[in-house]
Short mmCIF file of C-alpha atoms in Angstrom, two decimals:
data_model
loop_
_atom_site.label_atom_id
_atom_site.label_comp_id
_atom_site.label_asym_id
_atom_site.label_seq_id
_atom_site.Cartn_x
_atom_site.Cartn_y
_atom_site.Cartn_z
CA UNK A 1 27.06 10.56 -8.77
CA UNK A 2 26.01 7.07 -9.61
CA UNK A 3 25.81 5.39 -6.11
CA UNK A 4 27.98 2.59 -4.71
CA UNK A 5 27.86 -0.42 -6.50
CA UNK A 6 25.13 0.18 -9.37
CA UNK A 7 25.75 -1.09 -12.80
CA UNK A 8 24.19 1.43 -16.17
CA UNK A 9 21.97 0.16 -17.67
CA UNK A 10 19.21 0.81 -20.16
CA UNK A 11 21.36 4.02 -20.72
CA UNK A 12 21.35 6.17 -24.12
CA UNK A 13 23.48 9.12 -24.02
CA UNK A 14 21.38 10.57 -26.76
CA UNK A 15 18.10 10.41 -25.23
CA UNK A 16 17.00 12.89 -22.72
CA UNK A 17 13.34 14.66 -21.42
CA UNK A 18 11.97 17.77 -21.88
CA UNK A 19 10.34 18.69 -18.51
CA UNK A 20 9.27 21.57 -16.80
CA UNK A 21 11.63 23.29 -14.85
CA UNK A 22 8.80 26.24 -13.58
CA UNK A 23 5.79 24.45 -12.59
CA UNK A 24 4.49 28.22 -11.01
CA UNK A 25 4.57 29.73 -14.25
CA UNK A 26 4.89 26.94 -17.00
CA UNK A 27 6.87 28.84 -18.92
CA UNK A 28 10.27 28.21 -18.51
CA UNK A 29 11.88 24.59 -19.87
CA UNK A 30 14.50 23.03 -20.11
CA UNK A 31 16.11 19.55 -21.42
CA UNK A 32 17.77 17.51 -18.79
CA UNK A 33 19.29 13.57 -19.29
CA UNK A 34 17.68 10.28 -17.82
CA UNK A 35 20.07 7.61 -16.72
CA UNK A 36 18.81 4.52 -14.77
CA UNK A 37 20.68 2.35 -13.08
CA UNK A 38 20.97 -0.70 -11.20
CA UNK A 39 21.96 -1.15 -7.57
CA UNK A 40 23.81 -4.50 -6.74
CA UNK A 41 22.05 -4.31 -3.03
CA UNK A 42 19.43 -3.08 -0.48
CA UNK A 43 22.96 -1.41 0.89
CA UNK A 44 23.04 0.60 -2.04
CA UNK A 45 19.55 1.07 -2.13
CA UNK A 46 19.92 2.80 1.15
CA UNK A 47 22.18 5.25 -0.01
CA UNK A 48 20.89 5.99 -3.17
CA UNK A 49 17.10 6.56 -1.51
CA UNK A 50 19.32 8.81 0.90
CA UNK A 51 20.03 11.28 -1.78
CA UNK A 52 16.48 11.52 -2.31
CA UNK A 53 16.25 14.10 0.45
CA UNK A 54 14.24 13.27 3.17
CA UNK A 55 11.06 15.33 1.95
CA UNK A 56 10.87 13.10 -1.08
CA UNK A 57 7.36 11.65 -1.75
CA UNK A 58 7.05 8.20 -0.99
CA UNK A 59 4.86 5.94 0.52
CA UNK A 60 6.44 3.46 3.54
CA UNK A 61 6.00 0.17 1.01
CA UNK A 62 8.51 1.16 -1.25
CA UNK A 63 11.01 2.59 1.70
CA UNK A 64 14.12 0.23 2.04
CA UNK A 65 13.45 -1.42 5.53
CA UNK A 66 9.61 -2.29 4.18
CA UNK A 67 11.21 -4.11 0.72
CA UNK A 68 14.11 -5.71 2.84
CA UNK A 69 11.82 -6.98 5.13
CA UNK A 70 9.42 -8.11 2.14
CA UNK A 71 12.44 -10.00 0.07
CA UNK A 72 13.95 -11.79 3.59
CA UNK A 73 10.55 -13.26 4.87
CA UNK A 74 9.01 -13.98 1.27
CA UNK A 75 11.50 -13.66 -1.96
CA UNK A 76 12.63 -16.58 -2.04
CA UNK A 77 8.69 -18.68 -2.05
CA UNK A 78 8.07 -16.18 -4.55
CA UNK A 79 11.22 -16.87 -6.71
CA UNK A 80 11.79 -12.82 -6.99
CA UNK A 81 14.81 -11.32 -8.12
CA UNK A 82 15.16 -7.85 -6.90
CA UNK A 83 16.14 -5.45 -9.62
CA UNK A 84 16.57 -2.26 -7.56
CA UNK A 85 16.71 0.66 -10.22
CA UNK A 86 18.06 3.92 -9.25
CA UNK A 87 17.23 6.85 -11.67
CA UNK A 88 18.73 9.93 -12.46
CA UNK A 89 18.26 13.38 -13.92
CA UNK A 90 21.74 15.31 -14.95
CA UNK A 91 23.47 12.42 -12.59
CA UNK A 92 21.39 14.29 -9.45
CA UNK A 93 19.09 11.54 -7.98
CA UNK A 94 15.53 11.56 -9.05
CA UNK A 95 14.18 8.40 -8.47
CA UNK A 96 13.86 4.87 -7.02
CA UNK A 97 12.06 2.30 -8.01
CA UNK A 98 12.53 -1.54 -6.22
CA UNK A 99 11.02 -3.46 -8.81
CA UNK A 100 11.31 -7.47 -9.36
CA UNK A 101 11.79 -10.23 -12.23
CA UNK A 102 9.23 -12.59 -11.03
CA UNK A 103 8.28 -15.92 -12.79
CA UNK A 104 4.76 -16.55 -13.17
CA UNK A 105 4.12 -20.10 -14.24
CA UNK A 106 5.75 -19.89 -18.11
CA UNK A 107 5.67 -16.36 -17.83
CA UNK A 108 8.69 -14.45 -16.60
CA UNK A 109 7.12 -10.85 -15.47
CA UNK A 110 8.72 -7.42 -14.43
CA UNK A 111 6.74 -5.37 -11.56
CA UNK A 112 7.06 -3.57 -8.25
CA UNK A 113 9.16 -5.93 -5.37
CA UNK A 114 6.54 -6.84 -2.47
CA UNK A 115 3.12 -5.72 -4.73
CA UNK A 116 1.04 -8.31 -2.86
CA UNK A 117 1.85 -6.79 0.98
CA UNK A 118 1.37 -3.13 -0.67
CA UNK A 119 -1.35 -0.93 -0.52
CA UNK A 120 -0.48 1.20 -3.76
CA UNK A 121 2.74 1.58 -6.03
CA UNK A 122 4.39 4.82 -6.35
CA UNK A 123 8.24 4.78 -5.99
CA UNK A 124 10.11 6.81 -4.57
CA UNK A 125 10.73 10.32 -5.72
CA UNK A 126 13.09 13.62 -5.43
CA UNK A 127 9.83 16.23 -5.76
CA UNK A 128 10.85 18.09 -8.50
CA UNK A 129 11.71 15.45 -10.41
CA UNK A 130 8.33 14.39 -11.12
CA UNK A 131 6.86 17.28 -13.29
CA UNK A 132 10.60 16.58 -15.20
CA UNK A 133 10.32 13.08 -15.95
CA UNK A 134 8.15 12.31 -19.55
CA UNK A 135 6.45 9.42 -18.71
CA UNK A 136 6.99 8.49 -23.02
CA UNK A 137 10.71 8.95 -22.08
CA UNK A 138 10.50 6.63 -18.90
CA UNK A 139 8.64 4.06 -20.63
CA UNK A 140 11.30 3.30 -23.01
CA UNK A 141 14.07 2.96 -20.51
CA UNK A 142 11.99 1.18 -18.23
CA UNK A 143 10.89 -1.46 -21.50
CA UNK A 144 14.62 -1.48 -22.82
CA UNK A 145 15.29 -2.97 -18.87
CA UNK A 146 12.43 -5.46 -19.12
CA UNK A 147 14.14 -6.96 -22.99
CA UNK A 148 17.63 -6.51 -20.93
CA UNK A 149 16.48 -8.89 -18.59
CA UNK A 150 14.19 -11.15 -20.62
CA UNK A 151 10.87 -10.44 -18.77
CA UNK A 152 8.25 -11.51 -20.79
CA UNK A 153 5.67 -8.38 -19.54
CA UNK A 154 6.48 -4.87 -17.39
CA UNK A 155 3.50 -4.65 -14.87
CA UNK A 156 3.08 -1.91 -12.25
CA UNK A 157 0.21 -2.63 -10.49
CA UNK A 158 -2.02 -0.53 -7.81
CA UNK A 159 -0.63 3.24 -9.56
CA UNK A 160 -2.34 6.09 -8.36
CA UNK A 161 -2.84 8.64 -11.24
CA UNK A 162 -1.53 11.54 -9.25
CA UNK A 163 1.56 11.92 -7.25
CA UNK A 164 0.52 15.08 -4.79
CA UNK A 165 -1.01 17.10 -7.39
CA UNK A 166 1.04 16.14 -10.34
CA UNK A 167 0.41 13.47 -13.16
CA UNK A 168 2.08 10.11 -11.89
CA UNK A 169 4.93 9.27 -14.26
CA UNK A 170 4.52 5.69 -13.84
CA UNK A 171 1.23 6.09 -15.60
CA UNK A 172 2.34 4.74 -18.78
CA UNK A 173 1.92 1.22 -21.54
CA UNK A 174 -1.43 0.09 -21.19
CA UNK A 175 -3.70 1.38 -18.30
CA UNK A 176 -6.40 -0.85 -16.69
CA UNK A 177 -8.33 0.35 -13.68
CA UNK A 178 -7.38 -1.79 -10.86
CA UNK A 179 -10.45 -3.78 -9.33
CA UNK A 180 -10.13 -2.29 -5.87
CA UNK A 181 -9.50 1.81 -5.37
CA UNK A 182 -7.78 3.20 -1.78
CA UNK A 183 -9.48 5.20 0.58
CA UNK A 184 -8.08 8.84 1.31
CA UNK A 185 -9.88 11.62 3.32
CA UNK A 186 -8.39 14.72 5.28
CA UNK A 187 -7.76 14.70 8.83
CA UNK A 188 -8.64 17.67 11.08
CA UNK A 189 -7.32 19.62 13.85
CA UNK A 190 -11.03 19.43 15.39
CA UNK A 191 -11.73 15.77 15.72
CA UNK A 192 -15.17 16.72 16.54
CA UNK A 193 -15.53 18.68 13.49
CA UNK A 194 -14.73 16.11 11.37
CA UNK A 195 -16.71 13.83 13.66
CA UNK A 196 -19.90 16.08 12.69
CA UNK A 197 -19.03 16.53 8.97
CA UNK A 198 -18.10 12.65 8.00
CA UNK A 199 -20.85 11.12 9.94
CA UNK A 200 -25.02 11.59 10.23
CA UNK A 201 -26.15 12.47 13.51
CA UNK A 202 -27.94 9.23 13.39
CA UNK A 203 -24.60 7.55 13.00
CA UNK A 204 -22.48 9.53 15.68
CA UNK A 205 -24.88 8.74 18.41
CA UNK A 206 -25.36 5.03 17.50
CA UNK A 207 -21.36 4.77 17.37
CA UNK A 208 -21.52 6.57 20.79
CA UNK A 209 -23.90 3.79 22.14
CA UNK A 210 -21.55 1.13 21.18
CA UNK A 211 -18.70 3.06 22.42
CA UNK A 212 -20.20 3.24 25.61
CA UNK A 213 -20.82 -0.56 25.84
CA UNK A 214 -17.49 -1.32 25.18
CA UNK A 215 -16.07 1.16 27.57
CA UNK A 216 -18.94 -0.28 30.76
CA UNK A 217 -16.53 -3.45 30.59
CA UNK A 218 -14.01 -4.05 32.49
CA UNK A 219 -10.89 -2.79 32.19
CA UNK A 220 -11.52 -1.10 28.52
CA UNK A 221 -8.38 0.64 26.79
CA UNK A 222 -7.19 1.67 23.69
CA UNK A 223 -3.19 0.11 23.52
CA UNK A 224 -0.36 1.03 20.85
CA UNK A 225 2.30 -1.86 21.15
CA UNK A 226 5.52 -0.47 22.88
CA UNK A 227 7.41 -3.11 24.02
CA UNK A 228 8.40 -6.17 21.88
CA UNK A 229 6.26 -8.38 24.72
CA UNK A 230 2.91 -5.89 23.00
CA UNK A 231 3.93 -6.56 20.46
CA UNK A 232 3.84 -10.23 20.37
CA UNK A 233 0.50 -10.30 21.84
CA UNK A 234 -1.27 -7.90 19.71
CA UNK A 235 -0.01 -9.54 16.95
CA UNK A 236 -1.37 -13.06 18.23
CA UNK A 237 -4.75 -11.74 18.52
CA UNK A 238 -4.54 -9.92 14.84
CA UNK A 239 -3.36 -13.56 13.14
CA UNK A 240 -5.72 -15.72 15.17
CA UNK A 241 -8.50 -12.90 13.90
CA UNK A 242 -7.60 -12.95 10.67
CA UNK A 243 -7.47 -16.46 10.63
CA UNK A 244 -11.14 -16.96 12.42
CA UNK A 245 -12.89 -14.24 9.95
CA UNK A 246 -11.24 -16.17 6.51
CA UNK A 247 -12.81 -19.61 7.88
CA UNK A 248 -15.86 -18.06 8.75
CA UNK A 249 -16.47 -15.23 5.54
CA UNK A 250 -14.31 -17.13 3.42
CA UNK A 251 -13.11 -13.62 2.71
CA UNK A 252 -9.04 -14.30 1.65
CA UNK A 253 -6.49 -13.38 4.30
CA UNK A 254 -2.99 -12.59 3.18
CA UNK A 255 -1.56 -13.13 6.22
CA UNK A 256 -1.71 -16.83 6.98
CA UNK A 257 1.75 -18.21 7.87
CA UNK A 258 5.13 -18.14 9.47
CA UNK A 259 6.66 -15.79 6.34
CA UNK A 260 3.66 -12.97 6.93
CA UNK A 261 4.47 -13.29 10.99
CA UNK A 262 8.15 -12.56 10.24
CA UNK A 263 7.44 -9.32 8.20
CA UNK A 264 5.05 -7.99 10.46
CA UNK A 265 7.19 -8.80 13.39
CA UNK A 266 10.03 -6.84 11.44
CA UNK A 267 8.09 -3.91 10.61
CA UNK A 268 6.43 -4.16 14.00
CA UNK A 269 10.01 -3.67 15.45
CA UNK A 270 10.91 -0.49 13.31
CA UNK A 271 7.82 1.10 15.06
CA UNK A 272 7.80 4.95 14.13
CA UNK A 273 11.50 5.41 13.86
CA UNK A 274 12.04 8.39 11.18
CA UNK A 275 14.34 6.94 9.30
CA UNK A 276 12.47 3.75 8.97
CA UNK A 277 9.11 2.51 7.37
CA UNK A 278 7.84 0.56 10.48
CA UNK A 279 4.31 -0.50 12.04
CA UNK A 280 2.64 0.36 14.70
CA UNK A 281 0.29 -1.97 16.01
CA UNK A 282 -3.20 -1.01 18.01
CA UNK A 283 -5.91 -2.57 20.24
CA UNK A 284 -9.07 -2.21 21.69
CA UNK A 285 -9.04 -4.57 24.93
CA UNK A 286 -12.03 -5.04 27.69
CA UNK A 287 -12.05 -7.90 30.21
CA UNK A 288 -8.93 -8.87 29.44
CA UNK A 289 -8.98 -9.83 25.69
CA UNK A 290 -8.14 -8.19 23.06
CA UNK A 291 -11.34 -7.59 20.78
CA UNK A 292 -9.81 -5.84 17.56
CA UNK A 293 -6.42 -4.50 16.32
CA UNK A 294 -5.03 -2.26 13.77
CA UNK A 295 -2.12 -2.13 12.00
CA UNK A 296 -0.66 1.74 10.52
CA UNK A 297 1.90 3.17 9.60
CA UNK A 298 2.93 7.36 9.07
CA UNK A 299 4.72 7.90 5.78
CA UNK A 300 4.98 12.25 5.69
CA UNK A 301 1.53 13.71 6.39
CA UNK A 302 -0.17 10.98 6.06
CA UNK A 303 -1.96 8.22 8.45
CA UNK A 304 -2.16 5.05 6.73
CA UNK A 305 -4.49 2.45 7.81
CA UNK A 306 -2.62 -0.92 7.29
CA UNK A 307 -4.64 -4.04 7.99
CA UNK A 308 -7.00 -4.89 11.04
CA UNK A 309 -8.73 -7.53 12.53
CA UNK A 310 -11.82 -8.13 14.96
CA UNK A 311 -12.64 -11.04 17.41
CA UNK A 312 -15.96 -12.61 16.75
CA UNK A 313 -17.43 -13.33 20.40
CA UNK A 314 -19.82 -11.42 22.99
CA UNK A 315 -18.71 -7.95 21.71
CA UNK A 316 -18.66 -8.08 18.20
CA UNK A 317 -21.78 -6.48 18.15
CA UNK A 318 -20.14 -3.38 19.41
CA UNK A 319 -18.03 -2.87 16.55
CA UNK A 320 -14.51 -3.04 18.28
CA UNK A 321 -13.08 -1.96 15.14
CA UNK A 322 -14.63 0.84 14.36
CA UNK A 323 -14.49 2.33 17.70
CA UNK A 324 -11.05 1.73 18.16
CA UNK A 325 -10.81 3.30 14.38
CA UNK A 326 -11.99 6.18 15.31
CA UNK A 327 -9.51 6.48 18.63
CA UNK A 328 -7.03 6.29 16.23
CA UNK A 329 -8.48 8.89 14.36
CA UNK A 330 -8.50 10.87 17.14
CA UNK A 331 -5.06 10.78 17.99
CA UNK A 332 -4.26 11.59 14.25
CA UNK A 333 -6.01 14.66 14.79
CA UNK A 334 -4.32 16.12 17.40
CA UNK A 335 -0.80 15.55 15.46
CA UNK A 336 -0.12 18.65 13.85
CA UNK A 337 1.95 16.66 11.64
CA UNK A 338 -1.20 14.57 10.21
CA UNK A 339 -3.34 15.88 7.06
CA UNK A 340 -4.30 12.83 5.50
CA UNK A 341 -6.30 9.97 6.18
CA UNK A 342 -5.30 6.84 3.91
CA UNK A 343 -7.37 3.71 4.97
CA UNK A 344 -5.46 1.38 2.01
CA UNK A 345 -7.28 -0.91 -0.47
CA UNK A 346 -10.87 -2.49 0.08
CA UNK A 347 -14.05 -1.33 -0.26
CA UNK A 348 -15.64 -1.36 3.42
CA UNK A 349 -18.76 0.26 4.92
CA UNK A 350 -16.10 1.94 7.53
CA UNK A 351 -14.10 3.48 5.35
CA UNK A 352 -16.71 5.38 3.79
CA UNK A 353 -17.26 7.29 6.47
CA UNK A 354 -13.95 9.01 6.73
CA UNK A 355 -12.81 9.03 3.26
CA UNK A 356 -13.48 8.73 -0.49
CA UNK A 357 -12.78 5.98 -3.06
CA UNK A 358 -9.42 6.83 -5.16
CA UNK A 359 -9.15 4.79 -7.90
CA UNK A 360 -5.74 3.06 -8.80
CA UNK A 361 -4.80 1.88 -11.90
CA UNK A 362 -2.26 -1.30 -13.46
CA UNK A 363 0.02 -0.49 -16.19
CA UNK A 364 0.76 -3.15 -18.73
CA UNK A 365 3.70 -3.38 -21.11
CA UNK A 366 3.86 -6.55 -23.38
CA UNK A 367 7.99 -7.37 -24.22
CA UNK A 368 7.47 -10.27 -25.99
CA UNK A 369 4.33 -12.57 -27.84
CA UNK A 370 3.75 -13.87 -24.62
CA UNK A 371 3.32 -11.07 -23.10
CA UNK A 372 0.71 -9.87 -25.13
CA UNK A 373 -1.05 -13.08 -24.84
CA UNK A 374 -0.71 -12.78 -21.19
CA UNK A 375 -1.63 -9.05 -20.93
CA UNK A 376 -5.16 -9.51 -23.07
CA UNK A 377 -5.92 -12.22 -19.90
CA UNK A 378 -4.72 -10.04 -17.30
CA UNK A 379 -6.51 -6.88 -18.80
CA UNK A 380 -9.97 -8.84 -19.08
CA UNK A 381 -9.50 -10.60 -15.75
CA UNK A 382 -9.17 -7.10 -14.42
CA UNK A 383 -12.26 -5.52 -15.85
CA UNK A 384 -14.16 -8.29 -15.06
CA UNK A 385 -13.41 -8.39 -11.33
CA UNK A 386 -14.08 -4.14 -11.19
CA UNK A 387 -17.20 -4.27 -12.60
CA UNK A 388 -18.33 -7.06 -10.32
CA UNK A 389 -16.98 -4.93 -7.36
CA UNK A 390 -18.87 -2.16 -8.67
CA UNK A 391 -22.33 -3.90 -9.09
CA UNK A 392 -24.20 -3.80 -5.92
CA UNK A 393 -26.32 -6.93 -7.29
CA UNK A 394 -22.95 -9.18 -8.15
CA UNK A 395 -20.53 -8.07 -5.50
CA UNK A 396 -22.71 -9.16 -2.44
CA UNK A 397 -23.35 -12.37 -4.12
CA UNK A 398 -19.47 -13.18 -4.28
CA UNK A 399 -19.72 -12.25 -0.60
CA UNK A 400 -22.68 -14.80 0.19
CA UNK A 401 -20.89 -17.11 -2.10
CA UNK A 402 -17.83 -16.81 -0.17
CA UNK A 403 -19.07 -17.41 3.10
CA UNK A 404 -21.30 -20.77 2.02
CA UNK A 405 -17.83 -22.07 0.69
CA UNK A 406 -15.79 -21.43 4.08
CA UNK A 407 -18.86 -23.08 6.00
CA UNK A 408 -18.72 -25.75 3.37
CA UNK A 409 -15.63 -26.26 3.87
CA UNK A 410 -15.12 -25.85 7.54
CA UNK A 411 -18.11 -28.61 8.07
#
């Protein structure tokens, strides 16, 4: 049943998948219809992601409270239309996918609602439904929307190629490796275990040392926000951070005004409420200030590492971060809920330690001449920046180069 208030669209009676309905055995198939649809609201949205069952993979940036709370504090700045698309297989829901017509200078583009707060793009998906869905099938519908609506290009950026174990349906057009992977590793019943296996012995016990340091001053604690007046002050002392490291690494910070302070504050409020994709927001405090945060999120099995922030005073040489990093780690450990460690986009020392680089791909779909023009920069832009992230001769250099510019600047 089509949910409340979506229009067909991009419908052809005629056209339907062959999937497989016995993923065990791979022997048995069958031929089932794709329908997509449009929802007129986030109200909608919420009901159709409902029928999605609520063991449906998904990742929290796709979830409706984390799009709503995207499109109120930024659609508007970023001239977004939502274009909320439900899908279907034999009318049962299969699929959601919050995408956006977005206009890009003279370029009018089709991609994922809220891809520059997001660590990766996946949807949201009814688990059998995605060894069903032919990704040749889904590109057509999904290319027959972009015409509908007169975007110039379909781009899903940040895809992983996997969805659990299966091939990621959205893995279709034109794929370009995305310049920055995610970081995923497993997480442990026996913290200490995976203390020993992740890290040297060299590396636990200097860790330890500046653990200790930390904890000699006064009043030391590790703090997850409860109460909205935590909240407010953690997230002071995350956007003052953030603000302090951009000036001073020249390093870009995506959260910078009034519009990123509102959706944090609103995610920050949802918290770890099931039905909701909310924040939680940690510290590491001694002597009264708070000297690094972290922002993360639970989405299923998984711990998701959000963004963070460190001071730069007395104790930065400590490494607040990672020490409070690793708390958090801890905690995750002892969660028999927790199997998975996902410490988002960015290539960082840290995050090597606890997991592995993942790498994520951008799908491309040129719907007009335009397009095509505009894909061919995108694509190059693209391989250019991941091989310069890969070089460990160029990438350092953009780092130096970076930093001299914010000094530059701040002078």
């Amino acid at each position: 049943m089509v949910a409340t208030g979506a229009n067909a669209l991009a419908s052809d009676p005629d056209e339907r998948l062959v999937g497989s309905a016995d993923k065990t055995t791979g022997c048995n198939r069958q031929t089932v219809e794709l329908r997509l649809a449009r929802l007129d609201d986030f109200a909608s949205a919420r009901d159709f992601i409902a029928q999605l069952g609520e063991d449906r993979l998904s990742l929290p940036y796709h979830e409706a409270s984390w799009i709503e709370a995207w499109q109120t504090s930024f659609g508007e700045i970023e001239r977004c239309e939502p274009v909320l698309v439900a899908g279907f297989l034999d009318e049962q829901a299969a699929f959601f996918l919050p995408l956006a017509l977005q206009k890009k200078g003279p370029l009018c583009v089709l991609g994922f609602l809220g891809q520059n707060k997001a660590n990766q793009s996946t949807g949201l998906w009814r688990r059998s439904a995605v060894d069903a869905v032919e990704p040749a099938v889904l590109h057509r519908h999904l290319s027959a929307l972009g015409k509908t609506l007169e975007a110039d290009l379909l781009q899903l950026a940040n895809l992983p190629e996997h969805l659990v174990e299966s091939p990621n349906p959205l893995c279709l057009g034109e794929l370009v490796q995305s310049p920055s992977p995610v970081f995923i590793g497993p997480l442990s019943a026996d913290f200490d275990d995976l203390f020993r296996t992740s890290h040297s012995k060299a590396a636990r016990k200097k860790l330890a040392k500046k653990q200790k340091s930390l904890e000699a001053a006064d009043n030391f604690q590790i703090v997850c926000a409860a109460t909205d007046a935590e909240i407010e002050r953690g997230l002071k002392a995350f956007l003052e951070q953030r603000a302090v490291r951009a000036a001073a690494t020249g390093i870009p910070n995506v959260f910078t005004g009034e519009k990123e302070k509102l959706f944090l504050e609103t995610l920050l409020k949802f918290g770890p409420q099931p039905d909701q994709a909310g924040l939680n927001l940690w510290w590491l405090e001694c002597e009264g200030e708070i000297r690094a945060t972290y922002l993360s999120c639970r989405s299923g099995d998984r711990l998701i590492g959000y963004a963070n922030s460190i001071s730069h005073d007395d104790m930065t040489a400590h490494s607040p971060g990672v020490v409070l990093l690793k708390e958090i780690i801890a905690r995750a450990c002892a969660d028999p809920g927790l199997h998975c460690l996902d410490l988002g986009l960015g290539d960082e020392r840290y995050k090597r330690s606890w997991s592995e680089a993942v790498a994520l791909f951008d799908s491309y779909t040129p719907l007009t001449l335009k397009g095509k023009m505009a894909f061919f920069a995108f694509s190059k832009k693209q391989a250019l920046k991941a091989r310069i992230r890969k070089s460990e001769a160029l990438w350092p250099l953009v780092r130096k180069m970076r930093a001299l510019k914010a000094r530059v600047r701040s002078s």
